[in-house]
Coordinates of C-alpha atoms and ligand atoms in Angstrom, one line a residue:
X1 CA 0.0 0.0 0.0
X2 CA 1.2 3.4 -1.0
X3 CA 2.2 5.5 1.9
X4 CA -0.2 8.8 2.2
X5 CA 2.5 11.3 3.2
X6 CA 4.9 12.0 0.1
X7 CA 1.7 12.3 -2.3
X8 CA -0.2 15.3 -3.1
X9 CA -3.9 15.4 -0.5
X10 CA -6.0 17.4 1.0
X11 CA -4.0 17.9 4.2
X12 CA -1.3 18.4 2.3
X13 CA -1.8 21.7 0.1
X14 CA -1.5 24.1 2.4
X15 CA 2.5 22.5 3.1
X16 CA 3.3 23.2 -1.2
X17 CA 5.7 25.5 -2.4
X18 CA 4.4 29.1 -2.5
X19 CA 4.0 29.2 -6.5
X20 CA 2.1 26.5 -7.0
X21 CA -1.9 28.3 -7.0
X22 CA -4.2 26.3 -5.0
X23 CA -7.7 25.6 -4.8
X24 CA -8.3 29.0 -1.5
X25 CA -12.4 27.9 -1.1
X26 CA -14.2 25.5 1.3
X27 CA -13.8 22.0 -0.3
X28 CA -15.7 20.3 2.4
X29 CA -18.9 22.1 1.5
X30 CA -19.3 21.2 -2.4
X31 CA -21.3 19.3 -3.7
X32 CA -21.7 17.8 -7.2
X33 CA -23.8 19.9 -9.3
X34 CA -22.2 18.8 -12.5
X35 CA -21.4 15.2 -13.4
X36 CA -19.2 14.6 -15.7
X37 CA -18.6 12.0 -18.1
X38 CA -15.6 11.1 -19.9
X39 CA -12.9 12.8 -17.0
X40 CA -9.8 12.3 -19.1
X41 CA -6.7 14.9 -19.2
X42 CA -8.7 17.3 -21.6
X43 CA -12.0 17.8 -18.9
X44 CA -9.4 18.3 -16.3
X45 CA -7.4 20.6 -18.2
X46 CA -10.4 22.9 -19.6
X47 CA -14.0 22.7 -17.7
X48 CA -12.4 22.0 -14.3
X49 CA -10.2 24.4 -14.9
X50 CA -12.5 27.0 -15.6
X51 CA -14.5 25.6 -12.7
X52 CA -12.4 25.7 -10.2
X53 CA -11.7 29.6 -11.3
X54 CA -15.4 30.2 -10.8
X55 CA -15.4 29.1 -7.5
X56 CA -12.4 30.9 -6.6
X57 CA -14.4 34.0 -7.4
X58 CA -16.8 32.8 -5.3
X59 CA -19.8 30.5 -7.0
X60 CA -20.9 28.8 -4.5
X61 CA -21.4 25.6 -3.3
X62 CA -23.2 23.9 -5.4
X63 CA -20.9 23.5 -8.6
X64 CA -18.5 20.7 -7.3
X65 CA -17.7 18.0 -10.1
X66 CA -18.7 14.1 -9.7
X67 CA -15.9 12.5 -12.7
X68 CA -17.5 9.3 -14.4
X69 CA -14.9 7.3 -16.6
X70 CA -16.5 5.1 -19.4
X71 CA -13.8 2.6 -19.1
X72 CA -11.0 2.5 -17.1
X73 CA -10.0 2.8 -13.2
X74 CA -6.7 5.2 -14.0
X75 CA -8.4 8.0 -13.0
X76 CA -10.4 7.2 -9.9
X77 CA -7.1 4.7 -8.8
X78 CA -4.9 8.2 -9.6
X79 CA -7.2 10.7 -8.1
X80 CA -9.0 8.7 -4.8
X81 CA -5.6 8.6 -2.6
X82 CA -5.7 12.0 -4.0
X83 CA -8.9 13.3 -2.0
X84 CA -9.5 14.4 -5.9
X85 CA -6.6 16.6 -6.4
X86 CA -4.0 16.9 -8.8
X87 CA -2.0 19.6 -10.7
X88 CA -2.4 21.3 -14.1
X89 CA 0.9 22.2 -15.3
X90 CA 0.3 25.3 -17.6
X91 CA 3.7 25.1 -20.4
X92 CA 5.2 27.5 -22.9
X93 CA 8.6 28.9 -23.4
X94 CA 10.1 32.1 -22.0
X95 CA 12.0 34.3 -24.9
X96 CA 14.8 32.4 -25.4
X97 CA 12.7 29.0 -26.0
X98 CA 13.6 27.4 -22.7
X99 CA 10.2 25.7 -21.4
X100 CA 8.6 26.7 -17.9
X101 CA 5.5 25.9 -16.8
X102 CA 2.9 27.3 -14.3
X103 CA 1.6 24.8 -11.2
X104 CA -1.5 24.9 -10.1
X105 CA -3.8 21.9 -8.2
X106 CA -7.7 22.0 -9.0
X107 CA -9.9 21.3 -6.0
X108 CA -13.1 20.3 -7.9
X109 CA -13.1 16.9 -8.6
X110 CA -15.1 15.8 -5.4
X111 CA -15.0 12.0 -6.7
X112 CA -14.5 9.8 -9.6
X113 CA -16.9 6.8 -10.6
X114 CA -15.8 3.9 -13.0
X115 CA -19.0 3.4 -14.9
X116 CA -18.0 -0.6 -15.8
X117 CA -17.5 -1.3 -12.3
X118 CA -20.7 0.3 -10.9
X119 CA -23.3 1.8 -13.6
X120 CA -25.6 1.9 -11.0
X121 CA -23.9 4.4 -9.0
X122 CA -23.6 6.5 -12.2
X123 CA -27.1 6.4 -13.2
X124 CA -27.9 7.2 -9.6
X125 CA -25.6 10.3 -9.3
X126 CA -27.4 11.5 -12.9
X127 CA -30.8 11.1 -10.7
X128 CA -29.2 13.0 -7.7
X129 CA -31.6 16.0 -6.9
X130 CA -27.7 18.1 -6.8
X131 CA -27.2 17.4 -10.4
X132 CA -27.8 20.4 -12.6
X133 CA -25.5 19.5 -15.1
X134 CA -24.1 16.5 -17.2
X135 CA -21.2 17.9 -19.2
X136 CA -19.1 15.3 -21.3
X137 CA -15.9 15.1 -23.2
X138 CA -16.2 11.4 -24.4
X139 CA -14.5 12.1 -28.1
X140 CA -16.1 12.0 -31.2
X141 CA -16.3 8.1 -31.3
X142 CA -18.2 8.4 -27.5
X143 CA -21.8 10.0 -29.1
X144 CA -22.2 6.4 -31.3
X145 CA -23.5 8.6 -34.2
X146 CA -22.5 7.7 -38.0
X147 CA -19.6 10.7 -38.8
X148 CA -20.8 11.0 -42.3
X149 CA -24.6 11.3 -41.6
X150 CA -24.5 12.2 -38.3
X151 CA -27.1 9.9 -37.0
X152 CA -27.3 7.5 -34.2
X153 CA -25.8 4.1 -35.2
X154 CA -28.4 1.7 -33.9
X155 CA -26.4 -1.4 -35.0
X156 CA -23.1 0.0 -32.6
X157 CA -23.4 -3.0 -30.2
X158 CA -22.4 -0.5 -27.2
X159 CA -26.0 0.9 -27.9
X160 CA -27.4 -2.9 -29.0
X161 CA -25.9 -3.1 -25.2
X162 CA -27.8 -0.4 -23.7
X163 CA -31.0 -0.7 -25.2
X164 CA -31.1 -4.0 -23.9
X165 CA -30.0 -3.5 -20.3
X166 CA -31.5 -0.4 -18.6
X167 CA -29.2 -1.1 -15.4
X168 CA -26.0 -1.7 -17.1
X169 CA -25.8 0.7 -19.4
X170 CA -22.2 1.1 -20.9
X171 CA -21.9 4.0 -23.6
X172 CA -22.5 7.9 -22.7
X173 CA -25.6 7.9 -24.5
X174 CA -27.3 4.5 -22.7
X175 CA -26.0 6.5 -19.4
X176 CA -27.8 9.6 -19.7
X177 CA -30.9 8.8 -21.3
X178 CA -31.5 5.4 -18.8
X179 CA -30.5 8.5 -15.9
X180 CA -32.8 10.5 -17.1
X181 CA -35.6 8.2 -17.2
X182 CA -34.8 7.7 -13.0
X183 CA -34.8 11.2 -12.6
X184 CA -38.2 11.9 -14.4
X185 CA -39.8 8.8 -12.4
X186 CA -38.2 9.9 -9.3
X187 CA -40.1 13.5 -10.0
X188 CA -36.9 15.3 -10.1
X189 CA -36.5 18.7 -12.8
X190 CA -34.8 18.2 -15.8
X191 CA -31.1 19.2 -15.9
X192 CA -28.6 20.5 -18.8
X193 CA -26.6 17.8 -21.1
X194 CA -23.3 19.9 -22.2
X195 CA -20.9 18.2 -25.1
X196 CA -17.6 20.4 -24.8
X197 CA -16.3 17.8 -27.8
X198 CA -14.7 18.8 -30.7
X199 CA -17.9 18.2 -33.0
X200 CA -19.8 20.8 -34.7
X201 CA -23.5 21.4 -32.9
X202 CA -22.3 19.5 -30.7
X203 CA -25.6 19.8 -28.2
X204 CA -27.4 19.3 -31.2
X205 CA -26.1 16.3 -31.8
X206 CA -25.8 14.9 -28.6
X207 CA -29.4 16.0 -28.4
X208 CA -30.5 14.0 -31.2
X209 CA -28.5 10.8 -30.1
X210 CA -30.1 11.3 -26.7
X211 CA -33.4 11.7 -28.2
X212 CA -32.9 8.6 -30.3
X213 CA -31.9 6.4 -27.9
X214 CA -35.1 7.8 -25.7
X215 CA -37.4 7.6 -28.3
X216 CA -37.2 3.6 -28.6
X217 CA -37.3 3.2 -24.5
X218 CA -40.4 5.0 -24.4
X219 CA -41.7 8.4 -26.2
X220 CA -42.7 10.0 -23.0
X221 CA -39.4 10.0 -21.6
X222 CA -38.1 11.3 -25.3
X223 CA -41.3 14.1 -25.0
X224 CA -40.0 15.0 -21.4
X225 CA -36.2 15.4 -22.3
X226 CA -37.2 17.3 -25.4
X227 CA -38.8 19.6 -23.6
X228 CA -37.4 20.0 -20.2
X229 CA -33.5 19.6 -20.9
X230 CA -30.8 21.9 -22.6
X231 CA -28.1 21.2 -25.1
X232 CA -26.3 23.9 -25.4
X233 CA -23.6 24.2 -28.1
X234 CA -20.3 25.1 -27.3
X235 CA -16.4 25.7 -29.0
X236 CA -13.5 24.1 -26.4
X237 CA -10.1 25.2 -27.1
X238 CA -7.0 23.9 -25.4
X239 CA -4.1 21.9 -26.3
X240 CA -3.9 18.8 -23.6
X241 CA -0.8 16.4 -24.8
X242 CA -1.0 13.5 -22.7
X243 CA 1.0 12.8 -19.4
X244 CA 4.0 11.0 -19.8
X245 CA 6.5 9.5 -16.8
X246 CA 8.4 11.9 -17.6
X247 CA 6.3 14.7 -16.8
X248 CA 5.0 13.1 -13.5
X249 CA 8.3 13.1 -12.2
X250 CA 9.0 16.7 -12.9
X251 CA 6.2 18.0 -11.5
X252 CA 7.0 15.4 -8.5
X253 CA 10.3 17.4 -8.2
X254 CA 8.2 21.0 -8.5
X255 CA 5.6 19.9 -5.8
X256 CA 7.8 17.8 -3.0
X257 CA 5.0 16.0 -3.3
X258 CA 4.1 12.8 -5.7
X259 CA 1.0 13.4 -8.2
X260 CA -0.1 10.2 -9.7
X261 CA -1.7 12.1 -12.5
X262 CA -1.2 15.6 -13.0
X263 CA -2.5 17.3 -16.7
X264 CA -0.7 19.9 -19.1
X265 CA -1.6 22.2 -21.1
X266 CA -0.9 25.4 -23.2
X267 CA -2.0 28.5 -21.4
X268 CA -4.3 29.5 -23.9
X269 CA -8.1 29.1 -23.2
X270 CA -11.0 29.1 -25.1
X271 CA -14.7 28.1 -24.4
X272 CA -17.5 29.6 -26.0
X273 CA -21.0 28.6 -24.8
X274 CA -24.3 28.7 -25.6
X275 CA -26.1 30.7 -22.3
X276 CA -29.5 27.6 -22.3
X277 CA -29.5 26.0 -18.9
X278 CA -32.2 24.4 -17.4
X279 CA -31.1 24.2 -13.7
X280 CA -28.4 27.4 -13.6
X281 CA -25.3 27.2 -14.4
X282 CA -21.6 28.8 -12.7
X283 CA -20.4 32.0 -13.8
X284 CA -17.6 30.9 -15.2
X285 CA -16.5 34.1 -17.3
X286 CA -14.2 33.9 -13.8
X287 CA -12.3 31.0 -16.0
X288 CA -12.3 32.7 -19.2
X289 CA -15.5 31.3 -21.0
X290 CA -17.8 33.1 -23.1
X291 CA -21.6 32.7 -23.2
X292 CA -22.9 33.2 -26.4
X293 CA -26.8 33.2 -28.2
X294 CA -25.1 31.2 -30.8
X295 CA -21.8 29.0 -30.8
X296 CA -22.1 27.8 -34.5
X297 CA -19.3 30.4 -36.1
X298 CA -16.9 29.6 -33.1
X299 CA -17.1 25.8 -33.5
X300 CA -17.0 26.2 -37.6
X301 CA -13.9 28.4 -36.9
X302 CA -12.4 26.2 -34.3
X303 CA -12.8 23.2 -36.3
X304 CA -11.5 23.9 -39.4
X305 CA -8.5 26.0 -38.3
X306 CA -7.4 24.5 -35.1
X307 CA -7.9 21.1 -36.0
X308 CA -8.2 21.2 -39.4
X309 CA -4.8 22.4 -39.4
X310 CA -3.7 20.0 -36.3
X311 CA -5.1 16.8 -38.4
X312 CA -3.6 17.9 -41.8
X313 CA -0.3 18.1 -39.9
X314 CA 0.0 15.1 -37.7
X315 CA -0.9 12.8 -40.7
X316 CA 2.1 13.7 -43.0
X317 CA 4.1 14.1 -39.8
X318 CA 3.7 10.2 -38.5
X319 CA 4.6 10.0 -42.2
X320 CA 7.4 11.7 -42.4
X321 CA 8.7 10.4 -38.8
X322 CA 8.1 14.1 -36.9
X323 CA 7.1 12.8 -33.4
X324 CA 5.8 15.4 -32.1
X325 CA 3.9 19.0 -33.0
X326 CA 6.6 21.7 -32.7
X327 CA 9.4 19.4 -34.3
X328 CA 6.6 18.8 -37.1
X329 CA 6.0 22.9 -37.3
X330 CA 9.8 23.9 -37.3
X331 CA 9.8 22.3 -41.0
X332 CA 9.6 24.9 -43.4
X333 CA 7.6 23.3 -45.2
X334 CA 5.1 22.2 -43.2
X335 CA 4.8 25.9 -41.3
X336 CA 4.0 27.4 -45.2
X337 CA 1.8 24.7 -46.2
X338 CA -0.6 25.2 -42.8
X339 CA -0.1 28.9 -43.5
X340 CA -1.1 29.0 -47.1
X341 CA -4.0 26.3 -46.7
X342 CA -5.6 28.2 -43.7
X343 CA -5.4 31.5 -45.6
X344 CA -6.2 30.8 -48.9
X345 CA -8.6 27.8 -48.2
X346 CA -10.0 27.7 -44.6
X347 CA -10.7 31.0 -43.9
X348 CA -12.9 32.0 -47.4
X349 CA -14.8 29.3 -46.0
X350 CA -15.5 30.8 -42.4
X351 CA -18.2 32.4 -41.2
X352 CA -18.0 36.1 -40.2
X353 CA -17.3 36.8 -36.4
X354 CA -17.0 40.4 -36.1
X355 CA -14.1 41.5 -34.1
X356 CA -12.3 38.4 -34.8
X357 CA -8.8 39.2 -36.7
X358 CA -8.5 36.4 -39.1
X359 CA -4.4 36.8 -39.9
X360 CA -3.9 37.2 -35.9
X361 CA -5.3 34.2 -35.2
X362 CA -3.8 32.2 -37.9
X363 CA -0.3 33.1 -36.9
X364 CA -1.2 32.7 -32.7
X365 CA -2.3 29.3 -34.1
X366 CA 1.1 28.2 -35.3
X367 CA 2.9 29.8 -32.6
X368 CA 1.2 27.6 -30.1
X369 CA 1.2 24.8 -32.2
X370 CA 5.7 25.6 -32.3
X371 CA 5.1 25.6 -28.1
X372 CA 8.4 23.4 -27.4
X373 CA 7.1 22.4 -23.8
X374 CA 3.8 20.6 -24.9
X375 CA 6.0 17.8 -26.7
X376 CA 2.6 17.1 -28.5
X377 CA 2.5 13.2 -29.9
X378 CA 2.0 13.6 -33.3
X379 CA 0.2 10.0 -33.3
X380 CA -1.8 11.1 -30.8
X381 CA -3.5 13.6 -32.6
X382 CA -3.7 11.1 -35.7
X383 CA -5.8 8.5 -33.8
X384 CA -9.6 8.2 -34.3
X385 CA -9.1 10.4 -37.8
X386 CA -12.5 8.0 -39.2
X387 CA -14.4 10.8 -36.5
X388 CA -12.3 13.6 -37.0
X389 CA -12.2 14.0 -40.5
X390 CA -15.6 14.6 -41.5
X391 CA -15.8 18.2 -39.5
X392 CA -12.3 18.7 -39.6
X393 CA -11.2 18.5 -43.3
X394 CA -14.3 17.2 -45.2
X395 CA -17.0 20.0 -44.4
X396 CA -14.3 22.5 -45.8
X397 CA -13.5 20.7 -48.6
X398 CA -17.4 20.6 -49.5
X399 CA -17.8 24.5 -48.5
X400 CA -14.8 25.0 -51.5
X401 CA -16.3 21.8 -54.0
X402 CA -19.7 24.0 -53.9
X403 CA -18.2 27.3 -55.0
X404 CA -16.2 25.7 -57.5
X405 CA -12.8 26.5 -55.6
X406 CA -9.7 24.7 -55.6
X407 CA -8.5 23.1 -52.7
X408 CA -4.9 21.3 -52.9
X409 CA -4.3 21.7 -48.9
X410 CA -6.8 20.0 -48.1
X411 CA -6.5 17.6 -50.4
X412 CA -3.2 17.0 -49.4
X413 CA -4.2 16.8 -45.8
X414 CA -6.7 13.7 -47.2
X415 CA -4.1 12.3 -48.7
X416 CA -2.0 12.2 -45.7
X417 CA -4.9 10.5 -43.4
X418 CA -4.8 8.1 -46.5
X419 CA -1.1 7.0 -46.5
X420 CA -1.1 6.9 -43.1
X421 CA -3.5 4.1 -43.0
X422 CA -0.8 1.7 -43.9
X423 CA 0.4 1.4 -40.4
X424 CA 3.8 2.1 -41.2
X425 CA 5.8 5.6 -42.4
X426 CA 8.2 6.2 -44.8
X427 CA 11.5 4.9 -43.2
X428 CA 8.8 1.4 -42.9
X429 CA 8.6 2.4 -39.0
X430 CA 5.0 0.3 -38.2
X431 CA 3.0 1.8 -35.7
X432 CA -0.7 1.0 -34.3
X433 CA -3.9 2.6 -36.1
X434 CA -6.2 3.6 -33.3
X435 CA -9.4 4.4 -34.8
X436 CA -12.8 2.3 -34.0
X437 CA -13.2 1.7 -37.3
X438 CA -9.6 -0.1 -37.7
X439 CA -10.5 -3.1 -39.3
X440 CA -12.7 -1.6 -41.9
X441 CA -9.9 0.8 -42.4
X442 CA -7.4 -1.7 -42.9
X443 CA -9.7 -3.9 -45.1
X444 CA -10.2 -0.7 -47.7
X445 CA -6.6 -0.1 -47.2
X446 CA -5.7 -3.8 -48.8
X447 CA -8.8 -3.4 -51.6
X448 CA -7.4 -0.3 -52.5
X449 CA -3.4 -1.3 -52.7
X450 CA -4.5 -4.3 -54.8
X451 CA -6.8 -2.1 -57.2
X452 CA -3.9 0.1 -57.6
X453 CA -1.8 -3.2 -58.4
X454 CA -4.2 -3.8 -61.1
X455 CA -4.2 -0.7 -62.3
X456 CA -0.3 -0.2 -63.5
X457 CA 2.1 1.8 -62.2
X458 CA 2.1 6.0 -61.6
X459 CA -1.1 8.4 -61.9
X460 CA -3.9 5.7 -62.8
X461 CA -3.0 3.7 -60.0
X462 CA -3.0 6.6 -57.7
X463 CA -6.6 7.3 -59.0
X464 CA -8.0 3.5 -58.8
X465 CA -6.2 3.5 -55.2
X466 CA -7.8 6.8 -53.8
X467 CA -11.0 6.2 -55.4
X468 CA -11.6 2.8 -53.6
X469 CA -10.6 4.6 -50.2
X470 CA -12.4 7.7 -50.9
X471 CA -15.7 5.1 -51.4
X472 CA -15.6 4.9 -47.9
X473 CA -19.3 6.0 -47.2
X474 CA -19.3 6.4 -43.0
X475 CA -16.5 8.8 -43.5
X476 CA -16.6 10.6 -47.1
X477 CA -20.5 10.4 -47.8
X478 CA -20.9 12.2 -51.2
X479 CA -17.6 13.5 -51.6
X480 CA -16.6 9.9 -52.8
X481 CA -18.6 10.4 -55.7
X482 CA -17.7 13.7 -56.8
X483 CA -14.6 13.6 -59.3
X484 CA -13.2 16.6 -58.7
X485 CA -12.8 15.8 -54.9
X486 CA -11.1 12.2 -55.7
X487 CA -8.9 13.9 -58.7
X488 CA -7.3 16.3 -56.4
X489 CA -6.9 13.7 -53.7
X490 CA -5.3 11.4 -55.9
X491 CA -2.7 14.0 -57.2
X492 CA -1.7 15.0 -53.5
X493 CA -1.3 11.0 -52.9
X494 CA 1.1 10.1 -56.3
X495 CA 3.0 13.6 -54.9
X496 CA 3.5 12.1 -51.3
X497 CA 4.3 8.6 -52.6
X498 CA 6.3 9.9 -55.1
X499 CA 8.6 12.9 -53.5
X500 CA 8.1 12.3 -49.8
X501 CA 6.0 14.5 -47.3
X502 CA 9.3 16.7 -47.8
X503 CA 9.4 16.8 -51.3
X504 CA 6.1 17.0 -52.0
X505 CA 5.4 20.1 -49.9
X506 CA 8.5 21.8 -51.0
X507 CA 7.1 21.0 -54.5
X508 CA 3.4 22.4 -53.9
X509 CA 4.7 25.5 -51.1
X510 CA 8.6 25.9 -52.5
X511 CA 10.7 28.1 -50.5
X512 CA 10.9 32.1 -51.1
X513 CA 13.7 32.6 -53.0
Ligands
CS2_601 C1 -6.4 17.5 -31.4 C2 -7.3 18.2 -30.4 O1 -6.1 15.3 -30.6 C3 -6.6 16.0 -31.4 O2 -7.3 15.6 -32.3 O3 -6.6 18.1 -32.6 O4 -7.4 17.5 -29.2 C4 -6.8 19.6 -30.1 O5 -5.6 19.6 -29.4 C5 -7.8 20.4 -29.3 O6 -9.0 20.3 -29.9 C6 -7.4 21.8 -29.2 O7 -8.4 22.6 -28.6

């Protein structure tokens, strides 16, 4: 058994060194008025963040957070010897490039459940008369929906699971809307459901999955939720690479005290939320979020530019062998590619958000994306790309495909999530697809290297090769149907198999001379 003393606690906080910021309000008389699912490093790094800053400016009572993780124990095993504590270590680089960081330990987190070990208890706290909020961050795969149409995917067996076992439910969606049901039959007010996941409409579609899902246990309890609950929208905006050993140990060395899993981040913050609750909400402008009528133009913004731009570069990067984000960003190359394909194809395709300077937040983008002290896995941001790419790259590309525009960036950034889905990079490095779609992914990936095969050598086999993985319905919808779109692709791919993710940029973005 781990010994208490030498790891970060309640007791303990008031002993840390002076520059660490600490939570400074009444722990012991929170309760959970938001539950949240899906408590991995990017909740803790972003809502509970903000959180705790609202109750530092003094919110009251009644906003502590109740963590629920979908799968594992990690968290709960990290946090519960923890009294719920642990450290957000804020990283950037002073003038010179050398990385510092800013501690600080969230008090929030009143307690983490383990939904597999004890759905019950989960499906209880949801029916708590505290709970006035269930926020998630459960990742695009976590609403169950089809990327391409958006709509819930019946035949996922996590919701075959939950329709079938009201108790037991496994999946966000079987959580909240068998919760719900105990909390309308146990004559309790309806509460607010809050996605902060990097999905556009993202209350709207975790409304509709919700709703779905309801609708086929009973259509009252669909009827009450419809009425009675909000979904608010929201843009989330905060770069969370994931904890390594490495990291625990310095911030072990920071503290004097051991943190079994402390979060980082960049210091930059963004939330912008739609103002709908149905049972109050924090203030949590304290934090730095934004309530808004309407979150659409953020999100569209967000999405395309922040992780458009993030996905287009960590595909030819765990292609090219550039680990991580700022190693990937110190290429030339890759630094005037994001540049040109924000400028010249993104942004035309943007909303307007008056007030907002365009070029300023372009070039703030790709200075925190060149922050040295995030050491930002490439791979990790590759993972999951079936999900990702659909708002990320693919709505774009159709927003250019209707006006008749060209669009090689993005087409290049395809192309990239394509090659990757060999499993291996250029130097014949394998690594591991993460992605629940993986074995689909990797049967396409075989169809289309033996259509290619059949189809010769150079440009026509590029163009039999894209056009079998482009068919790919879930993820591409339409756009594998619509020449142009598979054309372009298919030039972006012969360029990368032909000259290299090096080569090929130089070729499309060459150097000033
Ligand atoms: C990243 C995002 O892992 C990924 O897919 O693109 O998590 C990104 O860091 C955040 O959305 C930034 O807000």
């Amino acid at each position: 058994m781990e010994l208490v003393a030498g790891r970060l606690h309640a007791a303990g906080v008031a002993a840390l060194p002076a520059e660490v910021a600490r939570p400074g309000y009444d722990r012991s008389a929170l309760r959970a008025g938001i539950v949240h699912l899906g408590l991995g490093a990017f909740a803790r790094a972003h809502l509970a963040a903000v959180n705790d800053a609202a109750l530092r400016a003094g919110a009251g009572p009644d906003w502590g957070i109740c963590g629920v993780s979908l799968r594992q124990p990690a968290t709960r095993d990290a946090l519960a010897p923890q009294d719920g504590l642990y450290t957000l270590a804020l990283r950037s680089a002073d003038d010179l490039g050398r990385p510092r960081q800013q501690l600080g330990v969230i008090g929030c987190v009143l307690e983490v459940l383990v939904a597999p070990e004890d759905p019950q208890a989960v499906l209880a706290r949801i029916a708590s008369p505290d709970t006035r909020i269930v926020s998630l961050t459960v990742t695009e795969k976590g609403y169950c929906h089809d990327p391409a149409s958006g709509l819930l995917n019946l035949a996922h067996p996590d919701i075959v699971h939950d329709l079938a076992q009201p108790g037991a439910p496994r999946s966000a969606i079987g959580l909240l809307a068998w919760g719900l049901r105990r909390r309308r039959e146990a004559g309790l007010g309806p509460v607010t459901l809050m996605s902060l996941d990097n999905l556009p409409a993202n209350g709207r579609l975790l409304r509709g999955m919700v709703l779905a899902f309801a609708a086929r246990v009973d259509a009252a309890l669909a009827d009450w939720i419809a009425l009675g609950c909000a979904f608010p929208c929201s843009m989330v905006d905060r770069i969370v690479p994931r904890t390594t050993d490495a990291d625990r140990q310095e911030i072990a060395d920071a503290l004097g005290v051991r943190d079994a899993w402390p979060v980082l981040a960049e210091p930059y913050l963004e939330w912008v939320v739609e103002d709908r609750y149905a049972a109050g909400r924090p203030d949590w402008t304290a934090g730095g979020a934004r309530f808004v009528p309407e979150a659409a133009p953020f999100e569209t913004l967000k999405l395309r530019m922040v992780n458009g731009a993030h996905s287009a570069l960590a595909y030819l990067s765990v292609m090219a062998g550039w680990a991580t984000v700022d190693q990937a960003i110190a290429q030339p190359g890759v630094a005037r590619y994001l540049r040109d394909m924000m400028r010249s194809e993104i942004e035309p395709t943007l909303p307007k958000l008056p007030g907002l300077d365009l070029a300023r937040y372009r070039e703030d983008l790709l200075l925190r994306f060149a922050n040295p002290a995030l050491r930002h896995q490439t791979l990790q941001i590759a993972m999951d790309g079936s999900q990702k790419l659909p708002q990320r790259l693919l709505d774009t590309v159709r927003a250019r495909l209707a006006a008749d525009l060209p669009m090689p960036g993005l087409a290049l950034a395809v192309a990239g999530w394509l090659h990757f889905l060999r499993g291996a990079d250029q130097a014949g490095r394998r690594y591991d697809i993460q992605d629940p779609m993986a074995a689909a992914l990797a049967e396409r990936y075989a169809q289309a290297e033996q259509a290619a095969g059949l189809a010769g050598k150079g440009p026509p086999a590029m163009l039999a090769w894209t056009g079998v993985l482009t068919g790919l319905d879930a993820v591409f919808g339409d756009l594998g149907r619509d020449a142009r779109f598979v054309r372009a692709v298919a030039q972006a791919a012969q360029s990368l198999r032909s000259l290299g993710v090096a080569g090929a940029l130089d070729a499309r973005y060459p150097p000033p001379r």
